C-alpha cells in the first residue's frame, strides 16, 4: 500500500508539472488541478500541503529533470564537448512537441515577481544552482587546457545560461496565435540557434580535447 501511495503521488506530481508548464501559476485553478491529478482537494492538500507547496515541488522536479538531461549530455565527453551536446539536447527538445518546450523556471521568474516572491526566489535559486554547474564545467575546460588561462568560467556560464533561457522563450512564440506552420518554424529555428550555440562552444577550444571516460 505504501508503494502504491508513493507511485500515485509521483504520478500526481508529474501531472501537476505538465499542467503548470502549460498554464503557469496564476492561471491554474484548483479545479484544473483536481482534474489533472485525479484527486480531490483534501487529497491534494494532504499530499502537498497547498497549491504553493505543490508548485514548489513541481519546480524542484523540473530542475531535477533538467539536471538529469545535463548529466546524460556530458557523460563520457570532455568539458566543452559535453556543454555543446547539452545545448544540442535542449535544441532537440525545442523542436519537439510544444508542451515540452516551456521552461517552468523562466516562466516563474516572469510571473511571480510580485504576487509570489517566494516562488520567484525559488526559481532563481534553482537557476543559480544550475549555472554553477555550467561554471564548474567551464572551469574544468580551463584546467584541462581546452580554454585559455584567462578565460572566465563564471561569465561563460552566465552567457550560456542566458542563451538557453532565450531559446526556451523563443520557442514559445506559438502562444501568440501563430499558425501551425509558424509554430513548427519557431521550434525549428530554436533548434538551429541551439546548434549555433553548440558550435560556438566547440570553437572555444584552444587545446586538445580532454580525454573521455
mmCIF file of C-alpha atoms in Angstrom:
data_model
loop_
_atom_site.group_PDB
_atom_site.id
_atom_site.type_symbol
_atom_site.label_atom_id
_atom_site.label_comp_id
_atom_site.label_asym_id
_atom_site.label_seq_id
_atom_site.Cartn_x
_atom_site.Cartn_y
_atom_site.Cartn_z
ATOM 1 C CA UNK A 1 0.000 0.000 0.000
ATOM 2 C CA UNK A 2 2.892 2.369 0.788
ATOM 3 C CA UNK A 3 4.358 1.634 -2.650
ATOM 4 C CA UNK A 4 1.036 2.346 -4.309
ATOM 5 C CA UNK A 5 0.717 5.623 -2.419
ATOM 6 C CA UNK A 6 4.227 6.664 -3.454
ATOM 7 C CA UNK A 7 3.587 5.840 -7.090
ATOM 8 C CA UNK A 8 0.314 7.758 -7.070
ATOM 9 C CA UNK A 9 1.988 10.766 -5.517
ATOM 10 C CA UNK A 10 4.741 10.716 -8.140
ATOM 11 C CA UNK A 11 2.187 10.423 -10.931
ATOM 12 C CA UNK A 12 0.230 13.346 -9.456
ATOM 13 C CA UNK A 13 3.380 15.463 -9.267
ATOM 14 C CA UNK A 14 4.163 14.691 -12.896
ATOM 15 C CA UNK A 15 0.655 15.677 -13.935
ATOM 16 C CA UNK A 16 0.894 18.912 -11.938
ATOM 17 C CA UNK A 17 4.226 19.744 -13.557
ATOM 18 C CA UNK A 18 2.757 19.280 -17.035
ATOM 19 C CA UNK A 19 -0.224 21.475 -16.154
ATOM 20 C CA UNK A 20 1.873 24.244 -14.607
ATOM 21 C CA UNK A 21 4.141 24.279 -17.652
ATOM 22 C CA UNK A 22 1.100 24.820 -19.870
ATOM 23 C CA UNK A 23 -0.788 27.382 -17.805
ATOM 24 C CA UNK A 24 1.577 28.808 -15.181
ATOM 25 C CA UNK A 25 0.967 29.626 -11.540
ATOM 26 C CA UNK A 26 -1.827 32.177 -11.622
ATOM 27 C CA UNK A 27 -3.971 30.691 -14.386
ATOM 28 C CA UNK A 28 -4.040 27.197 -12.884
ATOM 29 C CA UNK A 29 -7.194 26.800 -10.813
ATOM 30 C CA UNK A 30 -7.804 24.320 -8.038
ATOM 31 C CA UNK A 31 -10.457 22.653 -10.165
ATOM 32 C CA UNK A 32 -7.981 22.192 -13.009
ATOM 33 C CA UNK A 33 -5.539 20.630 -10.575
ATOM 34 C CA UNK A 34 -8.217 18.251 -9.336
ATOM 35 C CA UNK A 35 -8.940 17.105 -12.881
ATOM 36 C CA UNK A 36 -5.298 16.831 -13.930
ATOM 37 C CA UNK A 37 -4.231 14.948 -10.801
ATOM 38 C CA UNK A 38 -7.472 12.953 -10.496
ATOM 39 C CA UNK A 39 -7.527 13.842 -6.810
ATOM 40 C CA UNK A 40 -9.963 15.605 -4.533
ATOM 41 C CA UNK A 41 -8.939 18.861 -2.834
ATOM 42 C CA UNK A 42 -8.430 17.170 0.520
ATOM 43 C CA UNK A 43 -6.110 14.579 -1.009
ATOM 44 C CA UNK A 44 -4.113 17.235 -2.823
ATOM 45 C CA UNK A 45 -3.631 19.238 0.342
ATOM 46 C CA UNK A 46 -2.818 16.134 2.366
ATOM 47 C CA UNK A 47 -0.133 15.155 -0.111
ATOM 48 C CA UNK A 48 1.381 18.561 -0.903
ATOM 49 C CA UNK A 49 0.155 20.965 1.777
ATOM 50 C CA UNK A 50 -1.174 23.620 -0.605
ATOM 51 C CA UNK A 51 -1.121 24.765 -4.198
ATOM 52 C CA UNK A 52 2.040 26.681 -3.293
ATOM 53 C CA UNK A 53 3.647 23.545 -1.896
ATOM 54 C CA UNK A 54 2.674 21.578 -4.989
ATOM 55 C CA UNK A 55 4.113 24.254 -7.276
ATOM 56 C CA UNK A 56 7.387 24.319 -5.369
ATOM 57 C CA UNK A 57 7.699 20.554 -5.700
ATOM 58 C CA UNK A 58 6.948 20.888 -9.422
ATOM 59 C CA UNK A 59 9.784 23.419 -9.696
ATOM 60 C CA UNK A 60 12.142 21.014 -7.955
ATOM 61 C CA UNK A 61 11.047 18.161 -10.225
ATOM 62 C CA UNK A 62 11.580 20.280 -13.320
ATOM 63 C CA UNK A 63 15.062 21.316 -12.162
ATOM 64 C CA UNK A 64 15.946 17.698 -11.363
ATOM 65 C CA UNK A 65 14.796 16.566 -14.804
ATOM 66 C CA UNK A 66 16.929 19.239 -16.454
ATOM 67 C CA UNK A 67 19.852 18.157 -14.304
ATOM 68 C CA UNK A 68 19.417 14.559 -15.435
ATOM 69 C CA UNK A 69 19.339 15.688 -19.073
ATOM 70 C CA UNK A 70 22.551 17.615 -18.469
ATOM 71 C CA UNK A 71 24.215 14.599 -16.853
ATOM 72 C CA UNK A 72 23.362 12.426 -19.855
ATOM 73 C CA UNK A 73 24.764 15.019 -22.243
ATOM 74 C CA UNK A 74 28.123 15.461 -20.504
ATOM 75 C CA UNK A 75 28.668 11.817 -19.537
ATOM 76 C CA UNK A 76 31.780 10.434 -21.223
ATOM 77 C CA UNK A 77 32.590 13.701 -23.008
ATOM 78 C CA UNK A 78 35.241 16.342 -22.475
ATOM 79 C CA UNK A 79 34.186 19.562 -20.727
ATOM 80 C CA UNK A 80 33.404 21.639 -23.834
ATOM 81 C CA UNK A 81 32.045 18.703 -25.831
ATOM 82 C CA UNK A 82 29.630 17.940 -23.001
ATOM 83 C CA UNK A 83 28.394 21.522 -22.843
ATOM 84 C CA UNK A 84 27.918 21.569 -26.616
ATOM 85 C CA UNK A 85 25.965 18.309 -26.500
ATOM 86 C CA UNK A 86 23.710 19.713 -23.794
ATOM 87 C CA UNK A 87 22.965 22.757 -25.978
ATOM 88 C CA UNK A 88 22.030 20.375 -28.792
ATOM 89 C CA UNK A 89 19.831 18.342 -26.450
ATOM 90 C CA UNK A 90 17.940 21.500 -25.485
ATOM 91 C CA UNK A 91 17.567 22.339 -29.174
ATOM 92 C CA UNK A 92 16.118 18.931 -29.965
ATOM 93 C CA UNK A 93 13.541 19.404 -27.240
ATOM 94 C CA UNK A 94 12.631 22.850 -28.562
ATOM 95 C CA UNK A 95 11.950 21.287 -31.976
ATOM 96 C CA UNK A 96 9.687 18.675 -30.401
ATOM 97 C CA UNK A 97 6.090 18.921 -29.178
ATOM 98 C CA UNK A 98 5.125 22.379 -27.847
ATOM 99 C CA UNK A 99 4.329 21.037 -24.377
ATOM 100 C CA UNK A 100 7.970 20.038 -23.960
ATOM 101 C CA UNK A 101 9.415 23.464 -24.740
ATOM 102 C CA UNK A 102 8.296 25.597 -21.820
ATOM 103 C CA UNK A 103 10.803 26.306 -19.055
ATOM 104 C CA UNK A 104 8.925 26.420 -15.766
ATOM 105 C CA UNK A 105 11.784 28.249 -14.038
ATOM 106 C CA UNK A 106 11.844 31.078 -16.572
ATOM 107 C CA UNK A 107 8.053 31.285 -16.543
ATOM 108 C CA UNK A 108 8.074 31.542 -12.762
ATOM 109 C CA UNK A 109 10.647 34.349 -12.801
ATOM 110 C CA UNK A 110 8.422 36.368 -15.101
ATOM 111 C CA UNK A 111 5.079 35.585 -13.489
ATOM 112 C CA UNK A 112 5.761 35.555 -9.764
ATOM 113 C CA UNK A 113 7.905 38.614 -9.131
ATOM 114 C CA UNK A 114 5.083 40.491 -7.434
ATOM 115 C CA UNK A 115 2.356 38.242 -6.095
ATOM 116 C CA UNK A 116 4.515 35.260 -5.079
ATOM 117 C CA UNK A 117 8.069 36.473 -4.452
ATOM 118 C CA UNK A 118 8.960 33.224 -2.662
ATOM 119 C CA UNK A 119 8.302 31.248 -5.837
ATOM 120 C CA UNK A 120 10.412 33.652 -7.851
ATOM 121 C CA UNK A 121 13.189 33.308 -5.271
ATOM 122 C CA UNK A 122 12.970 29.517 -5.518
ATOM 123 C CA UNK A 123 13.200 29.621 -9.309
ATOM 124 C CA UNK A 124 16.152 31.996 -9.053
ATOM 125 C CA UNK A 125 17.885 29.651 -6.606
ATOM 126 C CA UNK A 126 17.443 26.661 -8.913
ATOM 127 C CA UNK A 127 18.689 28.594 -11.920
ATOM 128 C CA UNK A 128 21.719 29.790 -9.951
ATOM 129 C CA UNK A 129 22.464 26.225 -8.892
ATOM 130 C CA UNK A 130 22.427 25.045 -12.494
ATOM 131 C CA UNK A 131 24.537 27.999 -13.592
ATOM 132 C CA UNK A 132 27.104 26.951 -11.013
ATOM 133 C CA UNK A 133 27.225 23.516 -12.671
ATOM 134 C CA UNK A 134 27.891 25.159 -16.021
ATOM 135 C CA UNK A 135 30.624 27.299 -14.459
ATOM 136 C CA UNK A 136 32.254 24.211 -12.961
ATOM 137 C CA UNK A 137 32.305 22.616 -16.402
ATOM 138 C CA UNK A 138 33.903 25.680 -17.952
ATOM 139 C CA UNK A 139 36.393 25.706 -15.075
ATOM 140 C CA UNK A 140 37.269 22.090 -15.887
ATOM 141 C CA UNK A 141 37.757 23.074 -19.537
ATOM 142 C CA UNK A 142 40.198 25.770 -18.467
ATOM 143 C CA UNK A 143 42.050 23.439 -16.105
ATOM 144 C CA UNK A 144 42.389 20.790 -18.827
ATOM 145 C CA UNK A 145 43.691 23.231 -21.424
ATOM 146 C CA UNK A 146 40.596 23.480 -23.590
ATOM 147 C CA UNK A 147 40.174 27.131 -22.631
ATOM 148 C CA UNK A 148 42.933 29.732 -22.220
ATOM 149 C CA UNK A 149 44.163 30.532 -18.698
ATOM 150 C CA UNK A 150 42.463 33.940 -18.717
ATOM 151 C CA UNK A 151 39.002 32.505 -19.516
ATOM 152 C CA UNK A 152 36.278 33.475 -17.026
ATOM 153 C CA UNK A 153 34.169 30.359 -16.267
ATOM 154 C CA UNK A 154 31.523 32.319 -14.338
ATOM 155 C CA UNK A 155 30.993 34.765 -17.203
ATOM 156 C CA UNK A 156 30.876 31.966 -19.775
ATOM 157 C CA UNK A 157 28.295 30.143 -17.647
ATOM 158 C CA UNK A 158 26.138 33.271 -17.355
ATOM 159 C CA UNK A 159 26.264 33.762 -21.097
ATOM 160 C CA UNK A 160 25.318 30.150 -21.815
ATOM 161 C CA UNK A 161 22.505 30.237 -19.276
ATOM 162 C CA UNK A 162 21.128 33.429 -20.820
ATOM 163 C CA UNK A 163 21.273 31.935 -24.308
ATOM 164 C CA UNK A 164 19.450 28.781 -23.222
ATOM 165 C CA UNK A 165 16.767 30.792 -21.433
ATOM 166 C CA UNK A 166 16.298 32.868 -24.554
ATOM 167 C CA UNK A 167 15.952 29.765 -26.719
ATOM 168 C CA UNK A 168 13.224 28.384 -24.482
ATOM 169 C CA UNK A 169 11.381 31.687 -24.576
ATOM 170 C CA UNK A 170 11.709 31.992 -28.341
ATOM 171 C CA UNK A 171 10.247 28.533 -28.885
ATOM 172 C CA UNK A 172 7.065 29.665 -27.083
ATOM 173 C CA UNK A 173 6.062 32.078 -29.856
ATOM 174 C CA UNK A 174 3.225 29.691 -30.706
ATOM 175 C CA UNK A 175 1.363 31.153 -27.723
ATOM 176 C CA UNK A 176 0.886 34.396 -29.679
ATOM 177 C CA UNK A 177 -1.718 32.983 -32.071
ATOM 178 C CA UNK A 178 0.723 31.773 -34.719
ATOM 179 C CA UNK A 179 -0.288 29.297 -37.386
ATOM 180 C CA UNK A 180 0.757 25.646 -37.219
ATOM 181 C CA UNK A 181 3.498 26.318 -39.765
ATOM 182 C CA UNK A 182 4.802 29.226 -37.692
ATOM 183 C CA UNK A 183 4.739 27.107 -34.550
ATOM 184 C CA UNK A 184 6.817 24.435 -36.224
ATOM 185 C CA UNK A 185 9.082 27.160 -37.569
ATOM 186 C CA UNK A 186 9.712 28.589 -34.098
ATOM 187 C CA UNK A 187 10.771 25.191 -32.777
ATOM 188 C CA UNK A 188 12.989 24.507 -35.778
ATOM 189 C CA UNK A 189 14.541 27.973 -35.523
ATOM 190 C CA UNK A 190 15.244 27.414 -31.827
ATOM 191 C CA UNK A 191 17.000 24.156 -32.676
ATOM 192 C CA UNK A 192 19.123 25.933 -35.275
ATOM 193 C CA UNK A 193 20.057 28.568 -32.711
ATOM 194 C CA UNK A 194 20.949 25.834 -30.229
ATOM 195 C CA UNK A 195 23.209 24.266 -32.842
ATOM 196 C CA UNK A 196 24.914 27.627 -33.341
ATOM 197 C CA UNK A 197 25.479 27.850 -29.591
ATOM 198 C CA UNK A 198 26.943 24.330 -29.560
ATOM 199 C CA UNK A 199 29.297 25.188 -32.412
ATOM 200 C CA UNK A 200 30.395 28.374 -30.637
ATOM 201 C CA UNK A 201 31.206 26.374 -27.514
ATOM 202 C CA UNK A 202 33.229 23.873 -29.525
ATOM 203 C CA UNK A 203 35.069 26.741 -31.238
ATOM 204 C CA UNK A 204 36.264 27.996 -27.835
ATOM 205 C CA UNK A 205 38.708 25.084 -27.639
ATOM 206 C CA UNK A 206 42.306 26.237 -27.892
ATOM 207 C CA UNK A 207 43.923 22.948 -26.945
ATOM 208 C CA UNK A 208 43.322 19.227 -27.365
ATOM 209 C CA UNK A 209 40.057 17.797 -26.175
ATOM 210 C CA UNK A 210 40.143 16.365 -22.695
ATOM 211 C CA UNK A 211 40.264 12.558 -22.506
ATOM 212 C CA UNK A 212 36.885 10.930 -22.173
ATOM 213 C CA UNK A 213 35.967 8.081 -19.855
#
